[in-house]
Structure formats: structure tokens, C-alpha cells
Coordinates of C-alpha atoms in Angstrom, one line a residue:
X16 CA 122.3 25.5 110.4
X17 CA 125.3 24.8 108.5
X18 CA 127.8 23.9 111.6
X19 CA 125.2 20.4 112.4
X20 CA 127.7 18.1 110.8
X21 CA 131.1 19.3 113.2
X22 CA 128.9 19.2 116.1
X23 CA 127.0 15.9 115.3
X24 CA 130.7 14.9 114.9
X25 CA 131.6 16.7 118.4
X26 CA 128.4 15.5 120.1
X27 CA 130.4 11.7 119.4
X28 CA 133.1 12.6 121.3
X29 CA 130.6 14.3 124.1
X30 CA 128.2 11.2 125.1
X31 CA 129.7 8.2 123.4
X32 CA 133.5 8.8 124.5
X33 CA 132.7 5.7 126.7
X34 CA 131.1 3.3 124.1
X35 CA 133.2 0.3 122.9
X36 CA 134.8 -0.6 120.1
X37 CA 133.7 1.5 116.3
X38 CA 130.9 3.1 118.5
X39 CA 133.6 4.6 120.5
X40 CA 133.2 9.0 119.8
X41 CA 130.2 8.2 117.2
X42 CA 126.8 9.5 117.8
X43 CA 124.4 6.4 116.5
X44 CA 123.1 6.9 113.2
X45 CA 119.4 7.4 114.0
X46 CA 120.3 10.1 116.3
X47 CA 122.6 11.8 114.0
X48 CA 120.4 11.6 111.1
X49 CA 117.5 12.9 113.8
X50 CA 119.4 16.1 114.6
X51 CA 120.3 17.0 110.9
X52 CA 117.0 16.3 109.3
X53 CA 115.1 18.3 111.9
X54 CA 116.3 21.8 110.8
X55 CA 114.8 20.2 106.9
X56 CA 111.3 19.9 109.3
X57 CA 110.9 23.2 110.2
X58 CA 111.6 25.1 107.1
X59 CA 109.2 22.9 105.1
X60 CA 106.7 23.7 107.8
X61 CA 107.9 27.3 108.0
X62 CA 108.2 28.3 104.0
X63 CA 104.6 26.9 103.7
X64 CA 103.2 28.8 106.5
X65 CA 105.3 31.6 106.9
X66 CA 104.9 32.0 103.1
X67 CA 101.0 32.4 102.8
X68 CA 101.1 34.8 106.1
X69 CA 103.8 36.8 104.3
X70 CA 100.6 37.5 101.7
X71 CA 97.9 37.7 103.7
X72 CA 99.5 39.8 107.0
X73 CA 102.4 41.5 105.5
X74 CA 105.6 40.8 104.1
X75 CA 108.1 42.9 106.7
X76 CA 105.6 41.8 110.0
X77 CA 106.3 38.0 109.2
X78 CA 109.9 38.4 107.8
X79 CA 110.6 39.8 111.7
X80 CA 109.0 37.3 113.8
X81 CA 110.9 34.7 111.2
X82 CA 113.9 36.2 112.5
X83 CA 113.0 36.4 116.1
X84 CA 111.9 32.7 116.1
X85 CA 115.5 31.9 114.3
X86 CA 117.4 33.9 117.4
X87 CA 115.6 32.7 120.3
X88 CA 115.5 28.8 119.3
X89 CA 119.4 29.1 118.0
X90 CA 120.0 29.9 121.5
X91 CA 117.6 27.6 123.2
X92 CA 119.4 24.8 121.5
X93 CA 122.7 25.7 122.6
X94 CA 121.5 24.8 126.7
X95 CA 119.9 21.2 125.2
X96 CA 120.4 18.8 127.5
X97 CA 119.1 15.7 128.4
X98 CA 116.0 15.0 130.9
X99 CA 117.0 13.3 134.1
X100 CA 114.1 10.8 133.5
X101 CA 112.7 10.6 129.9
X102 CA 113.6 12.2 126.5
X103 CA 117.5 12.4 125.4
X104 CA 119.7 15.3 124.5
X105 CA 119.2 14.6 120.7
X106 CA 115.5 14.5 120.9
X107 CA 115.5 18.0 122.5
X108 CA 118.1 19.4 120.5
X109 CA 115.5 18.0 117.6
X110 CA 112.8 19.8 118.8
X111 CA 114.4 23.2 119.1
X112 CA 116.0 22.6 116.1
X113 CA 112.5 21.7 114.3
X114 CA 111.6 25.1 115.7
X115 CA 114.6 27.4 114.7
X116 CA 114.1 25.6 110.9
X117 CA 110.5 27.0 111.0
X118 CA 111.6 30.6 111.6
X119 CA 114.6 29.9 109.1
X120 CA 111.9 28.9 106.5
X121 CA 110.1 32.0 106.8
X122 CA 113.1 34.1 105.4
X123 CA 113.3 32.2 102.3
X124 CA 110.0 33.1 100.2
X125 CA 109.9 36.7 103.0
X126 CA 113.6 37.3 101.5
X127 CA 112.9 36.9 97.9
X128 CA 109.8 38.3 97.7
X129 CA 111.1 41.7 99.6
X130 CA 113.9 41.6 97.5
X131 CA 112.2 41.2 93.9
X132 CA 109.7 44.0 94.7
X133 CA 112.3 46.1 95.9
X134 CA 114.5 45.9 92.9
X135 CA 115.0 47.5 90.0
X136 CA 114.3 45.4 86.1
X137 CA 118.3 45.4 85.8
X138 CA 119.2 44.3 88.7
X139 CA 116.5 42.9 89.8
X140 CA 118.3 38.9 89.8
X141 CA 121.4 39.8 90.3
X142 CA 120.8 41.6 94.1
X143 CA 118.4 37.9 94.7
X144 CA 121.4 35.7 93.6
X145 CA 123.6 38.1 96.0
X146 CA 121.2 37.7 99.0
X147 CA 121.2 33.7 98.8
X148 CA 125.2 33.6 98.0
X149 CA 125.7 34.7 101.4
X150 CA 125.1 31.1 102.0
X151 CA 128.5 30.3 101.0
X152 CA 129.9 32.9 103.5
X153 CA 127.7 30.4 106.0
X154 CA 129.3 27.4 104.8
X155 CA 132.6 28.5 105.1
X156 CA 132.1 30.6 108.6
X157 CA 130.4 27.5 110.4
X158 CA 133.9 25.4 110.1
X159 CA 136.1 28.6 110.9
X160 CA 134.0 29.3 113.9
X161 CA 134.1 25.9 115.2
X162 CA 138.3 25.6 114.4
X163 CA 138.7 28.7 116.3
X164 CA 136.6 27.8 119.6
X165 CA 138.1 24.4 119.6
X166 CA 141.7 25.7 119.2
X167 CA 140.6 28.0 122.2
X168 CA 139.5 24.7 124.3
X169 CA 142.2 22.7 122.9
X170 CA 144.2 21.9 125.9
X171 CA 141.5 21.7 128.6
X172 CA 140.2 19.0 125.7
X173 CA 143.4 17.0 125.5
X174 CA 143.1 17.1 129.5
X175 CA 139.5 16.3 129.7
X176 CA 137.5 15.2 126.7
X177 CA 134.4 16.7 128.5
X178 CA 135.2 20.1 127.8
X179 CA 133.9 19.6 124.3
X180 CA 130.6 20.4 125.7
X181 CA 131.2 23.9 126.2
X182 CA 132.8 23.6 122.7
X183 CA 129.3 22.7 120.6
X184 CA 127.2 25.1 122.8
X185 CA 129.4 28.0 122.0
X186 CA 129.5 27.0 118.2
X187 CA 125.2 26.4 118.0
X188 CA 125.0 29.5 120.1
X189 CA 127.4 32.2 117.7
X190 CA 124.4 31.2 115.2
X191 CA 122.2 33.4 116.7
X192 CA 124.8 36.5 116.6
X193 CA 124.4 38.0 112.7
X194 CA 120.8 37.9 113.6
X195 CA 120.4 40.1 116.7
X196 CA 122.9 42.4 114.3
X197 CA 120.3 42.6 111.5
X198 CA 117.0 42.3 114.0
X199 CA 116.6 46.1 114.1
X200 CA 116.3 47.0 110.1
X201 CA 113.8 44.0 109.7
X202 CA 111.4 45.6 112.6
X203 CA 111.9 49.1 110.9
X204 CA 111.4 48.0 107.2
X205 CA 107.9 49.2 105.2
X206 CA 106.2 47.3 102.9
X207 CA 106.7 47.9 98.8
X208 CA 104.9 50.0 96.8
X209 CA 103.9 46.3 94.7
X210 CA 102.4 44.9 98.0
X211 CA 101.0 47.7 99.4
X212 CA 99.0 48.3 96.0
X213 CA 97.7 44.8 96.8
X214 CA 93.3 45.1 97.4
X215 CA 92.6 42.6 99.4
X216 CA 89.8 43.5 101.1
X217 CA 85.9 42.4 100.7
X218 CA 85.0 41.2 96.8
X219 CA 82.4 43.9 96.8
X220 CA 85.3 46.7 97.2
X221 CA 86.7 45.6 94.2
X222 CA 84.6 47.7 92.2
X223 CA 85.9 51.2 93.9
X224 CA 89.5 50.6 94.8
X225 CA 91.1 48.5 91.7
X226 CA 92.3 51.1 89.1
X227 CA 93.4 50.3 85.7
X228 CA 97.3 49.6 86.3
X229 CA 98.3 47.8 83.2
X230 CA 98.1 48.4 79.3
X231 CA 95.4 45.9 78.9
X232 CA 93.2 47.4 81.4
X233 CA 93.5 51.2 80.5
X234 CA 92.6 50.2 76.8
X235 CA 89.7 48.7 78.6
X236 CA 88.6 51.5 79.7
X237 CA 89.7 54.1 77.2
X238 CA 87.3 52.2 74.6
X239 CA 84.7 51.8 77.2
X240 CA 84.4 55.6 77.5
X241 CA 84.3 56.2 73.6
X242 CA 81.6 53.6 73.6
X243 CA 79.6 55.6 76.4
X244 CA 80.1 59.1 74.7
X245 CA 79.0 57.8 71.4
X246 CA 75.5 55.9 73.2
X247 CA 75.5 59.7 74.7
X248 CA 75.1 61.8 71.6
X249 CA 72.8 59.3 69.7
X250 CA 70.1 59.4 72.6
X251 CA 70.3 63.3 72.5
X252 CA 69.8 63.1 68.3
X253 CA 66.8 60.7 69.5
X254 CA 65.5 63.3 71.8
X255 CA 65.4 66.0 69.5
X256 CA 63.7 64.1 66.6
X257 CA 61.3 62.7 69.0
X258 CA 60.4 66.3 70.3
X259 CA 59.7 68.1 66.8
X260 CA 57.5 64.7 66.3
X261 CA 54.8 64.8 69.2
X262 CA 54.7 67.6 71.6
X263 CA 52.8 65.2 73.9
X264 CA 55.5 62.9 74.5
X265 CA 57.5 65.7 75.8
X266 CA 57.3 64.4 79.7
X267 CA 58.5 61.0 78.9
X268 CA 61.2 62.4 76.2
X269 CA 62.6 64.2 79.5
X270 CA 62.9 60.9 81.4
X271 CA 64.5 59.2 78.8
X272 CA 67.3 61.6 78.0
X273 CA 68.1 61.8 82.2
X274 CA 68.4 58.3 82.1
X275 CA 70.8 58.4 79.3
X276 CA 73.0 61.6 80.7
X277 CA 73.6 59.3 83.9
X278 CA 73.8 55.6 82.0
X279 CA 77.4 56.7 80.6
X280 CA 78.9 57.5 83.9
X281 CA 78.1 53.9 85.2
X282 CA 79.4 52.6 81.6
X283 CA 81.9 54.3 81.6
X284 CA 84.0 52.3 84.4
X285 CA 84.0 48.8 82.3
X286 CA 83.1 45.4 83.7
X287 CA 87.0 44.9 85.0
X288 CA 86.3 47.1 87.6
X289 CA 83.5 44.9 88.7
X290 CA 85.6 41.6 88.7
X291 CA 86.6 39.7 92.2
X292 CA 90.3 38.6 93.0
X293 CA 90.5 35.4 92.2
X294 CA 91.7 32.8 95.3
X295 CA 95.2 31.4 95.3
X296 CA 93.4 27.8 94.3
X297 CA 91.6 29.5 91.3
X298 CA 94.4 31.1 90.3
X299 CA 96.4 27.7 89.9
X300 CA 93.5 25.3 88.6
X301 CA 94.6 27.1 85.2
X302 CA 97.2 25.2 83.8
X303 CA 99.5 27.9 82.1
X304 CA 100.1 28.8 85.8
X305 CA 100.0 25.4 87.7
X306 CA 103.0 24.2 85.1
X307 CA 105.0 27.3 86.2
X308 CA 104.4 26.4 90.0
X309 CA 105.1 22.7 88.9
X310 CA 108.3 23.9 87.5
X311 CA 109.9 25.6 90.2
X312 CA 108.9 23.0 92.6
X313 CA 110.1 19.8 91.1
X314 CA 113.3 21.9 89.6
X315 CA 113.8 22.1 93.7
X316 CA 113.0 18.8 94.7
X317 CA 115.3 17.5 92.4
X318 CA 118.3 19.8 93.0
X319 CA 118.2 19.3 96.9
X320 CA 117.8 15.2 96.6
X321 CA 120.9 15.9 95.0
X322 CA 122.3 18.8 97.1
X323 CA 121.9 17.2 100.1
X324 CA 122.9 13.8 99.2
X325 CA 126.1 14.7 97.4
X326 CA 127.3 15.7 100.9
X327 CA 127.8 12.3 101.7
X328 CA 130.7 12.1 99.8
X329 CA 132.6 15.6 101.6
X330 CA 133.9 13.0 104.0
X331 CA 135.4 10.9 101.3
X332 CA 137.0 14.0 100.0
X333 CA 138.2 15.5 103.2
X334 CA 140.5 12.0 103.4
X335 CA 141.4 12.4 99.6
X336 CA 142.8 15.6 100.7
X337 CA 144.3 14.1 104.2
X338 CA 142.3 16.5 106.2
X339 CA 140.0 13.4 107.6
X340 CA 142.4 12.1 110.6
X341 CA 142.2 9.0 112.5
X342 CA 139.3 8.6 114.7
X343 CA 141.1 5.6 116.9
X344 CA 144.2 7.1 117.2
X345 CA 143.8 11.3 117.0
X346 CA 143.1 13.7 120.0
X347 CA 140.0 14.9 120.0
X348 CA 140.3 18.4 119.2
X349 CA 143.1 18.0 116.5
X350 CA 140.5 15.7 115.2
X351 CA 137.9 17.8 114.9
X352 CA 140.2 21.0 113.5
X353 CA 141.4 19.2 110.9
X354 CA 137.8 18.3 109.4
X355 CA 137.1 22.1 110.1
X356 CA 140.1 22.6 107.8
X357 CA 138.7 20.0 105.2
X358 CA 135.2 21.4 105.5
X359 CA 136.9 24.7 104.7
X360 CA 139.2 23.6 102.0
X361 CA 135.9 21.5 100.0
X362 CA 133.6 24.6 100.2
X363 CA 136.3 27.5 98.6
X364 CA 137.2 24.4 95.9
X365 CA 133.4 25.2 94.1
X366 CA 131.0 26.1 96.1
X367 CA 131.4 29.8 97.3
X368 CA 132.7 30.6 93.4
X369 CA 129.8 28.7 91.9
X370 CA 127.6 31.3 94.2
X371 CA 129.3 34.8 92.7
X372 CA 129.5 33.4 88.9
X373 CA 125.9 33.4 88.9
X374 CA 125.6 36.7 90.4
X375 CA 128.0 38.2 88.0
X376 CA 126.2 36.4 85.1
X377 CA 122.6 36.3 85.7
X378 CA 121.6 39.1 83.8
X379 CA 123.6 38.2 81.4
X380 CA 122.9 35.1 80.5
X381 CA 119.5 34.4 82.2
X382 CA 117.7 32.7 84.9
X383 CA 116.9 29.6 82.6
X384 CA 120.1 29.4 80.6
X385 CA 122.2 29.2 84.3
X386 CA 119.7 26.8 85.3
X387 CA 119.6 24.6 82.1
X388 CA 123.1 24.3 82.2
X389 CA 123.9 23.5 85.9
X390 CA 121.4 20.7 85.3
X391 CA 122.9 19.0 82.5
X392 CA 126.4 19.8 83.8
X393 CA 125.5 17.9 86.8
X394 CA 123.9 15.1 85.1
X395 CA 126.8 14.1 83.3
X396 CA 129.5 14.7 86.6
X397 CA 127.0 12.4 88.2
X398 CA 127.2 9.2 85.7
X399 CA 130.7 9.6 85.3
X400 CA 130.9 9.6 89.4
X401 CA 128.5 7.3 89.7
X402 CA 130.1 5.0 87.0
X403 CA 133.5 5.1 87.3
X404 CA 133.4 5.7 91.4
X405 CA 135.6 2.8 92.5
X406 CA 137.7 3.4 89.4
X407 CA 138.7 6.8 89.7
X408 CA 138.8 6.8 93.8
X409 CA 141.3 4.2 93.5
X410 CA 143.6 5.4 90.6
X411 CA 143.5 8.9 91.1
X412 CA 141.9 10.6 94.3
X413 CA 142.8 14.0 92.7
X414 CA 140.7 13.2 89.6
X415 CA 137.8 12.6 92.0
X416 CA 138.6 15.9 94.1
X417 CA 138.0 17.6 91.0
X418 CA 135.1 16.1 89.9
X419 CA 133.7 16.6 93.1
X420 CA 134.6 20.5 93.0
X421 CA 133.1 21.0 90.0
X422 CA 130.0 19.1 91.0
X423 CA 129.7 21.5 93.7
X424 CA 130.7 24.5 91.1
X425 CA 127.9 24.3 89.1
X426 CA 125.1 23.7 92.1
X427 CA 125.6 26.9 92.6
X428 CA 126.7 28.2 89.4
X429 CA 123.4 26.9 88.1
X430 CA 119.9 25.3 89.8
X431 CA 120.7 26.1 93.9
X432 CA 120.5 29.7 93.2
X433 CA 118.1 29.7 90.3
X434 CA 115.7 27.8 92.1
X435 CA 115.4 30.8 94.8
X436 CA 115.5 33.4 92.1
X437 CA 113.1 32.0 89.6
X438 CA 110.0 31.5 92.2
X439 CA 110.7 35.2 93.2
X440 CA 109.5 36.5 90.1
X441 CA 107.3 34.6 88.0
X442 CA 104.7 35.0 90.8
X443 CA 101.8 37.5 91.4
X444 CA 102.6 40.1 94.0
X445 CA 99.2 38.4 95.7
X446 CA 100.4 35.0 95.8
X447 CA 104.6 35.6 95.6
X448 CA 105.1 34.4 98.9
X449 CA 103.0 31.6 99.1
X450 CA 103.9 29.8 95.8
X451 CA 107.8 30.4 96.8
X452 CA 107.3 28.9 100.3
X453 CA 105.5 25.8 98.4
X454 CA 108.6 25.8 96.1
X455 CA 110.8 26.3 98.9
X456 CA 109.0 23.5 100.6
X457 CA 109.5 21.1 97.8
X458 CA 113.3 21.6 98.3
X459 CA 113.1 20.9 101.7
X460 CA 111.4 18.1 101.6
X461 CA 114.1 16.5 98.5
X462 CA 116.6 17.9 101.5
X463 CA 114.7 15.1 103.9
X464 CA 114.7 12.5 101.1
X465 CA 118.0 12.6 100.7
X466 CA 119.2 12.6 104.5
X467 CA 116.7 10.4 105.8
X468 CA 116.4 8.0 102.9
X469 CA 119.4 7.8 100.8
X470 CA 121.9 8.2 103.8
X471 CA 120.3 5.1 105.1
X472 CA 121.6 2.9 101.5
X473 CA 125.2 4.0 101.7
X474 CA 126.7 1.7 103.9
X475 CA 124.3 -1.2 102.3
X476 CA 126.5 -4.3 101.5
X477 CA 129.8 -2.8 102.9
X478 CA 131.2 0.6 104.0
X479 CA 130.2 3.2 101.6
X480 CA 129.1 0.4 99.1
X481 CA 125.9 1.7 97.7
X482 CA 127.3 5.5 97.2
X483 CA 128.2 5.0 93.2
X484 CA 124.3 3.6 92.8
X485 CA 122.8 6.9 94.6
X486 CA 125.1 9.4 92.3
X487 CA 123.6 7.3 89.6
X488 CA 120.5 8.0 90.9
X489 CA 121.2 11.5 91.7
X490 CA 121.7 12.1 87.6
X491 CA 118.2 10.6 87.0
X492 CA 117.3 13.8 89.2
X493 CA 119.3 16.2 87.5
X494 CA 117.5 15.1 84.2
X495 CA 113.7 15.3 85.9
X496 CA 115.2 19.0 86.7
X497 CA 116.1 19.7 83.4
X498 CA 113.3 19.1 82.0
X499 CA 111.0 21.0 84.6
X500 CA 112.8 24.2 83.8
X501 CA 111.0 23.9 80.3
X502 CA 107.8 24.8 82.2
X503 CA 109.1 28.2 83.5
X504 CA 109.6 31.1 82.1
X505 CA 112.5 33.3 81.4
X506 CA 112.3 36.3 83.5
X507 CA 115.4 38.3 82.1
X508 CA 114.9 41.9 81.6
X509 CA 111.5 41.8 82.2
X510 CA 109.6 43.6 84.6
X511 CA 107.5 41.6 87.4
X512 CA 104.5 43.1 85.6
X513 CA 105.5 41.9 82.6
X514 CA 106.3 38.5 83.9
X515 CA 102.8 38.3 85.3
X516 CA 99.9 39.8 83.5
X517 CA 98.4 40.5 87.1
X518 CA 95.0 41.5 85.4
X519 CA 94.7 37.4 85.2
X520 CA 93.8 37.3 88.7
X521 CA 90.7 38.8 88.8
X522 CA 87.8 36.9 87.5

């Protein structure tokens, strides 16, 4: 997932090293913004589906087959090729990358649903942020993976620029090895206590099998019990009365008091126990929970518009640095390892110590504090990038270099691992899942805005002209996040029964 850029770039070098003139080693844009967007398709199909199977089948059932669909489509895509008559390599590696994106999106609301039951109140956002940092390991592994195999290949390359094909196969098909490491604890792992507790069977078998769990409902039925006993002893003072009254109504006297000996037993479970589940669209057609599910989502749509699109400026940095080389004139493999070395260089600048300040913090300072703040951070880094752009790129790259770094800093220390804790916990164990994946999903699909609308404007009126007016636009984003985080809820120290007064969905 996170090595598409260097073997988009190797892929150049693989079919085009014939073309002519700046097509020359470069993969056309529609196919290169084909193969990166596709991964975006699948897990926007897969968090949506994946998600609501993960409540309805069982959280540990679909987190494996997500994992199995991952292992066997990374390594399908590693043999893509192109059809002697019809479809081109790029349109099947799209395909099986479509796929292995559907499997990837599975683990995302799977992950931090497992992981939120599982945990303890203390550390319960801490061990999510910890689970989703790994990401940076990804981000920094994918280059170092792809330096080393081409350093392996390097003088077959220089002899024969062909060899590269071996190169992006190997690097697509490594992918698929920290998966078949972990495949055997996800087919062995048993569902929480939380979701297992979950009675989702027929409405009429509500009545039996939904005991009082929270404070609210055993106060229920303590002071429906006190009522019963009291209706008790006031039809036995009746009886008595009644009795000393008229011997003749002695008969129906008996009937009544039977009827109110067994009466209290009934009473005595209260109407609660009679309720129904309510569905996941009843559920959200209240608005005090529809705004939290609004919340997360456009919090994510927002960030990863922004995420994603802020990539198209690691290039720029990579030559700020001098780690970008010269396409005309370079070999092709020291080409290629020197952006692995830039790729390197831009991630360990901010983005893999944005990931661990949040862990180390989170419980400190709170889901919605980190997030507040990474917004408006990156609201204002955005206007003065977008701004000032041409200005600072041309008077002082390493003013730029830092800008960007800290850009990257406080996406992750701030809304890119928020927005995977957050939905992980402010969700009913019934519906966790499913109103992640759609949170999830809304991510994804900012993801796709970005890559397949915004990449489009950058070159629009010269190289790399229109990329001050999308940071610009990027800080709008940041704002719209901002102020969606106001809909959610702090979840701090809380536990997830807290969070969610889970009697709410019954009905």
C-alpha cells in the first residue's frame, strides 16, 4: 500500500523506457493516478462492508478473511501483467489492487473495534493510537525495502533497464509477508466479552435474554419490584377485609388474591425487558447520535483531502533536500534509491514522531484536545504555505522543509490518529464497526478527492502552478474539521459504557 509511489515511479522506467522526449521513464498520468487511487476504492468498499459484517457475523471471523483477502491479492498483483490482446498491465494491477484495498479496509473499523473492547479505561486510547502508528513503520519500511532490492538489482539494471521488472514485483510482493506472520493469531482470536454480550437474535427474545447491565436499568427494576411487593400486601389487606365482610364471596375472594400472588412476578421484570433493539437506522435518525457519526466522518474527509493531497508536495521536498536526481541524465537504479532515500528522510522529519507523541499524550491530554489542535495547527501551516509558496520556495528551501515537516508533525500528532481512535469509542458495541467503516469510508473517499481531483489542477497553467491554490484550499478543510470535532465527544477516561448509554438502543 504505501510503496505505490516508487513503483509507479519504477513502473516509468519498465514500459515507457522507449517513449520520446519528457514521456521518456514516466508512466502517463491517467495510469498512474489509476493504480494509486484504486487501493482508496477498495477500502471505501471494504470499511463499509467489512464494517457492518464485523457486527452482524463476528468481529474476529471477518477481521481474518480481511487479512486473507489482503495476502492473497498483495501477491496476485505482484505477477500483473498485461493481456496479449485487451486490457493493460495498469488496468489489472488496478483491479487486484481494488481488491487487496477491500481486505485492507476491513482491518480498519475490525482493528479498532477489537482493540477498544479489549482494552482497559486507562489505556484504552493509548494501545488504538499504538496499533495505527505502526503506519509510520509502513511508511518508512516501503522505501527501505525498495532501496535494498534495487541496490541488490543494481548492476543487472545499469546493464539492462528491464531488470527493473523483477524489482517492483519483489517490492508489491514483500507486502504480503507481515501478514502471513500475523495470519495465525487472527484465526485463533475469540470474540470480547462486550460483543459477545451483544442479543441479537429475534425481537421477541428480547424479553428473556437482556438483563439489566447498566445503573439506569437496575434502578429500573429495583423500583419496579418495590412497586410489585407493595400492590402485593395491599391485595392481601383487601382479601382479609373482604372475607370478615361476606362469607359468600369467599370463592371469588380466592380467585382474586391468586391472581394478585402471580401479577407481581410478571411486574416485577419492568417494561425494559420487553423493549426491541433498535436498528442501526433508528438508532441514527436521533440527532444527538447522527451529529456524533457526522463528526467523525467529515473530521475524516477533511483530514485525508488534506492528507493525501499534501503528498504532492514530498517530491518538491525530496529536491529541496537534493535527494530528487535527474531523470534525463541519472541511471535508473541510482535514480530510484535516491528518492527511496528522500522518501525516507521526509517521513522520520514529522511523520513517524507525530505518530508516538500522540500515543504518549493521549490520555493525557485527550482525544479532542489532540485533535482540536492538529486542526488549527494545520490550518494556519497551510495559509502560510499556500500564501507565501513561491516566496519561501525561492528564498529559503529550508524554511519550506520545515514547514513541510511540521505539517506532517501534527497530522499525526493530531486528526490522522484521532480520527481512527475517536470512532472506536463513541459507538455502541452493536453498531461500532459499522459506524467506523462509514467513518473510515468518508476518509477514503477525501483520499480519492484528493488524488483523483486535486492531482489533476497542479500542473494547471505551468508546472506545479496551481499547488499554492490547493494548500489554500486544503486550510478551508482543516477549518471544516475543526469545527466537526465540536460534535464529538471527549472520551478520556471514560468507559465505553459510559461513553454510550447502550440502554438508548432499545426502544
Amino acid at each position: 500500500m504505501f510503496a505505490i509511489n516508487i513503483v509507479a515511479m519504477i513502473l516509468g522506467f519498465v514500459y515507457y523506457n522507449d517513449a520520446q522526449g519528457d514521456a521518456r521513464n514516466t508512466v502517463p498520468k491517467k495510469w498512474d493516478t489509476l493504480i494509486k487511487i484504486a487501493v482508496q476504492v477498495g477500502c471505501l468498499l471494504g470499511q463499509l462492508v467489512m464494517g457492518r459484517l464485523g457486527d452482524k457475523v463476528g468481529r474476529t471471523t471477518v477481521y481474518a478473511a480481511s487479512l486473507m483477502i489482503a495476502i492473497i491479492t498483495t501477491v496476485a498483483s505482484a505477477f500483473s501483467s498485461s493481456m496479449v490482446k485487451g486490457i493493460n498491465v495498469f488496468v489489472v494491477l488496478f483491479i487486484w489492487r481494488v481488491l487487496l484495498g477491500f481486505g485492507i479496509g476491513g482491518d480498519y473499523p475490525l482493528t479498532a473495534s477489537i482493540v477498544s473492547e479489549y482494552s482497559d479505561v486507562g489505556n484504552r486510547g493509548k494501545m488504538m493510537a499504538a496499533v495505527f502508528a505502526f503506519q509510520g513503520f509502513g511508511n518508512v519500511l516501503a522505501p527501505i525495502v525498495s532501496l535494498i532490492v534495487t541496490a541488490c538489482f543494481m548492476q543487472s539494471i545499469n546493464r539492462d533497464v528491464l531488470y527493473l521488472d523483477y524489482v517492483w514485483r519483489i517490492i508489491v510482493g514483500v507486502g504480503c509477508i507481515p501478514g502471513v506472520a500475523t495470519l495465525y493469531w487472527r484465526l485463533t482470536m475469540t470474540e470480547s466479552e462486550r460483543f459477545q454480550r451483544i442479543d441479537d437474535g429475534p425481537p421477541g427474545d428480547a424479553r428473556v435474554s437482556t438483563p439489566p447491565s447498566t445503573e439506569h436499568e437496575k434502578l429500573l427494576v429495583t423500583s419496579s419490584q418495590n412497586n410489585a411487593i407493595d400492590d402485593l400486601a395491599g391485595d392481601r389487606v383487601a382479601e382479609a377485609n373482604e372475607s370478615a365482610d361476606a362469607e359468600s364471596q369467599t370463592s371469588q375472594t380466592s380467585q382474586t388474591s391468586q391472581t394478585s400472588q402471580t401479577q407481581p412476578r410478571d411486574s416485577a421484570y419492568p417494561a425494559m425487558h420487553q423493549r426491541r433493539p433498535k436498528t442501526f437506522a433508528q438508532y441514527f435518525s436521533e440527532w444527538k447520535h447522527l451529529k456524533v457519526l457526522l463528526g467523525t466522518s467529515i473530521a475524516w474527509l477533511s483530514l485525508d483531502i488534506a492528507f493525501y493531497g499534501i503528498n504532492l508536495n514530498s517530491s518538491i521536498v525530496i529536491g529541496a533536500i537534493g535527494f530528487a536526481g535527474n531523470l534525463a541524465t541519472d541511471q535508473p537504479a541510482h535514480f530510484i534509491m535516491y528518492n527511496c532515500l528522500g522518501n525516507i528522510i521526509i517521513n522520520l522529519l514529522g511523520s513517524v514522531p507525530g505518530y508516538w507523541i500522540t500515543v504518549f499524550l493521549i490520555e493525557r491530554l485527550g482525544r479532542k484536545k489532540i485533535q482540536l489542535l492538529g486542526f488549527l495547527m494545520l490550518t494556519i501551516l497551510y495559509l502560510i504555505l499556500g500564501f507565501g509558496y513561491h516566496q519561501i520556495l525561492d528564498k529559503s528551501p529550508g524554511a519550506f522543509i520545515f514547514l513541510f515537516a511540521l505539517a506532517q508533525l501534527f497530522q499525526n500528532f493530531g486528526p490522522n490518529v484521532t480520527t481512527f481512535v475517536i470512532p472506536g469509542e463513541v459507538f455502541p458495541t452493536r453498531f461500532r464497526a459499522t459506524a467506523h467503516g462509514i467513518s473510515a469510508a468518508s476518509g477514503k473517499l477525501g483520499a480519492i478527492i484528493a488524488q483523483g481531483g486535486f492531482l489533476q489542477l497542479t500542473d494547471m497553467g505551468g508546472k506545479d502552478a496551481w499547488i499554492n491554490h490547493l494548500l489554500q484550499i486544503f486550510a478551508l478543510f482543516m477549518l471544516v474539521g475543526a469545527g466537526a470535532t465540536f460534535w464529538i465527544p471527549e472520551t478520556k477516561g471514560k468507559s465505553l459504557e459510559e461513553i454510550c448509554d447502550e440502554s438508548e438502543e432499545y426502544h
